[in-house]
């Protein structure tokens, strides 16, 4: 059974930083992507950043260097480092996994929420002004 468990959310002030973690269990894939999504109140869930099995990332440039994705394969853990946070970043953050996916450094072949099969329960991030 695949399980993804996020942690690390919390409340910070504008300009602050947080590092989210996602521990994966029961999931093994040689050609897949892991991603971070977020859902703002009243909005649809959107993709943030992604990484494939080889460690190549996607969509990182969309965030002006504020968000960085990484993974520790030995710990089966995915990370999202968020710096210079803004109130508009307040959302529930989810990690997710998709099969048959790779990234080019600019984008990944799966970046839409409906392309991701496995999801964590989410962790809340609140940024105050």
GROMACS .gro file of C-alpha atoms in nm:
model
  129
    1UNK     CA    1   0.000   0.000   0.000
    2UNK     CA    2   0.141   0.335  -0.106
    3UNK     CA    3   0.149   0.601   0.161
    4UNK     CA    4   0.274   0.958   0.140
    5UNK     CA    5   0.296   1.159   0.460
    6UNK     CA    6   0.372   1.531   0.463
    7UNK     CA    7   0.502   1.731   0.756
    8UNK     CA    8   0.671   2.061   0.826
    9UNK     CA    9   0.388   2.303   0.769
   10UNK     CA   10   0.317   2.584   1.009
   11UNK     CA   11   0.277   2.957   1.050
   12UNK     CA   12   0.544   3.205   0.954
   13UNK     CA   13   0.567   3.575   0.886
   14UNK     CA   14   0.623   3.727   0.545
   15UNK     CA   15   0.978   3.665   0.432
   16UNK     CA   16   1.014   3.354   0.644
   17UNK     CA   17   1.110   3.002   0.540
   18UNK     CA   18   0.973   2.653   0.583
   19UNK     CA   19   1.090   2.311   0.474
   20UNK     CA   20   0.821   2.057   0.404
   21UNK     CA   21   0.893   1.685   0.409
   22UNK     CA   22   0.710   1.393   0.253
   23UNK     CA   23   0.794   1.038   0.350
   24UNK     CA   24   0.695   0.774   0.097
   25UNK     CA   25   0.634   0.412   0.183
   26UNK     CA   26   0.519   0.120  -0.026
   27UNK     CA   27   0.611   0.301  -0.348
   28UNK     CA   28   0.883   0.202  -0.587
   29UNK     CA   29   0.921   0.330  -0.939
   30UNK     CA   30   1.208   0.355  -1.185
   31UNK     CA   31   1.048   0.611  -1.413
   32UNK     CA   32   0.826   0.838  -1.212
   33UNK     CA   33   0.785   1.186  -1.070
   34UNK     CA   34   0.718   1.323  -0.728
   35UNK     CA   35   0.560   1.660  -0.695
   36UNK     CA   36   0.441   1.925  -0.457
   37UNK     CA   37   0.099   2.073  -0.512
   38UNK     CA   38  -0.090   2.334  -0.317
   39UNK     CA   39  -0.449   2.432  -0.278
   40UNK     CA   40  -0.542   2.785  -0.179
   41UNK     CA   41  -0.882   2.846  -0.021
   42UNK     CA   42  -1.150   2.838  -0.286
   43UNK     CA   43  -0.902   2.748  -0.560
   44UNK     CA   44  -0.817   2.434  -0.750
   45UNK     CA   45  -0.513   2.233  -0.654
   46UNK     CA   46  -0.212   2.349  -0.853
   47UNK     CA   47   0.130   2.207  -0.921
   48UNK     CA   48   0.427   2.376  -0.756
   49UNK     CA   49   0.749   2.191  -0.832
   50UNK     CA   50   0.842   1.842  -0.944
   51UNK     CA   51   1.131   1.597  -0.950
   52UNK     CA   52   1.188   1.268  -1.129
   53UNK     CA   53   1.362   0.949  -1.026
   54UNK     CA   54   1.693   1.075  -1.164
   55UNK     CA   55   1.673   1.394  -0.959
   56UNK     CA   56   1.593   1.627  -1.248
   57UNK     CA   57   1.346   1.895  -1.149
   58UNK     CA   58   1.068   2.079  -1.325
   59UNK     CA   59   0.884   2.408  -1.287
   60UNK     CA   60   1.136   2.545  -1.039
   61UNK     CA   61   1.198   2.857  -1.248
   62UNK     CA   62   0.836   2.961  -1.205
   63UNK     CA   63   0.903   3.061  -0.846
   64UNK     CA   64   1.195   3.303  -0.885
   65UNK     CA   65   1.421   3.082  -0.679
   66UNK     CA   66   1.193   3.083  -0.376
   67UNK     CA   67   1.098   2.714  -0.393
   68UNK     CA   68   1.340   2.422  -0.422
   69UNK     CA   69   1.255   2.055  -0.445
   70UNK     CA   70   1.491   1.775  -0.348
   71UNK     CA   71   1.481   1.412  -0.245
   72UNK     CA   72   1.677   1.178  -0.023
   73UNK     CA   73   1.636   0.834  -0.175
   74UNK     CA   74   1.797   0.662   0.124
   75UNK     CA   75   1.526   0.807   0.347
   76UNK     CA   76   1.245   0.783   0.089
   77UNK     CA   77   1.182   1.149   0.161
   78UNK     CA   78   1.087   1.438  -0.063
   79UNK     CA   79   1.150   1.796   0.046
   80UNK     CA   80   1.019   2.138  -0.044
   81UNK     CA   81   1.230   2.428   0.074
   82UNK     CA   82   1.032   2.749   0.067
   83UNK     CA   83   1.206   3.081   0.120
   84UNK     CA   84   1.089   3.442   0.120
   85UNK     CA   85   0.733   3.331   0.178
   86UNK     CA   86   0.444   3.562   0.099
   87UNK     CA   87   0.087   3.566   0.231
   88UNK     CA   88  -0.023   3.443  -0.113
   89UNK     CA   89   0.166   3.121  -0.046
   90UNK     CA   90  -0.074   3.030   0.234
   91UNK     CA   91  -0.230   2.700   0.133
   92UNK     CA   92  -0.254   2.330   0.202
   93UNK     CA   93   0.052   2.166   0.051
   94UNK     CA   94   0.041   1.810  -0.079
   95UNK     CA   95   0.300   1.570  -0.212
   96UNK     CA   96   0.204   1.330  -0.486
   97UNK     CA   97   0.349   1.061  -0.709
   98UNK     CA   98   0.299   0.979  -1.075
   99UNK     CA   99   0.420   0.690  -1.286
  100UNK     CA  100   0.575   0.710  -1.631
  101UNK     CA  101   0.717   1.054  -1.593
  102UNK     CA  102   1.043   1.241  -1.638
  103UNK     CA  103   1.164   1.598  -1.604
  104UNK     CA  104   1.382   1.810  -1.829
  105UNK     CA  105   1.494   2.078  -1.589
  106UNK     CA  106   1.231   2.314  -1.723
  107UNK     CA  107   0.921   2.100  -1.696
  108UNK     CA  108   0.806   1.746  -1.623
  109UNK     CA  109   0.591   1.533  -1.847
  110UNK     CA  110   0.329   1.507  -1.573
  111UNK     CA  111   0.241   1.830  -1.394
  112UNK     CA  112  -0.139   1.822  -1.376
  113UNK     CA  113  -0.313   1.706  -1.060
  114UNK     CA  114  -0.517   1.444  -1.248
  115UNK     CA  115  -0.197   1.279  -1.366
  116UNK     CA  116  -0.087   1.201  -1.011
  117UNK     CA  117  -0.218   0.879  -0.868
  118UNK     CA  118  -0.095   0.882  -0.509
  119UNK     CA  119  -0.142   1.167  -0.261
  120UNK     CA  120  -0.056   1.259   0.093
  121UNK     CA  121  -0.301   1.412   0.338
  122UNK     CA  122  -0.147   1.759   0.314
  123UNK     CA  123   0.020   2.002   0.550
  124UNK     CA  124  -0.100   2.357   0.611
  125UNK     CA  125   0.122   2.658   0.549
  126UNK     CA  126   0.009   2.998   0.674
  127UNK     CA  127   0.204   3.314   0.602
  128UNK     CA  128   0.105   3.627   0.789
  129UNK     CA  129   0.175   3.980   0.674
   0.00000   0.00000   0.00000
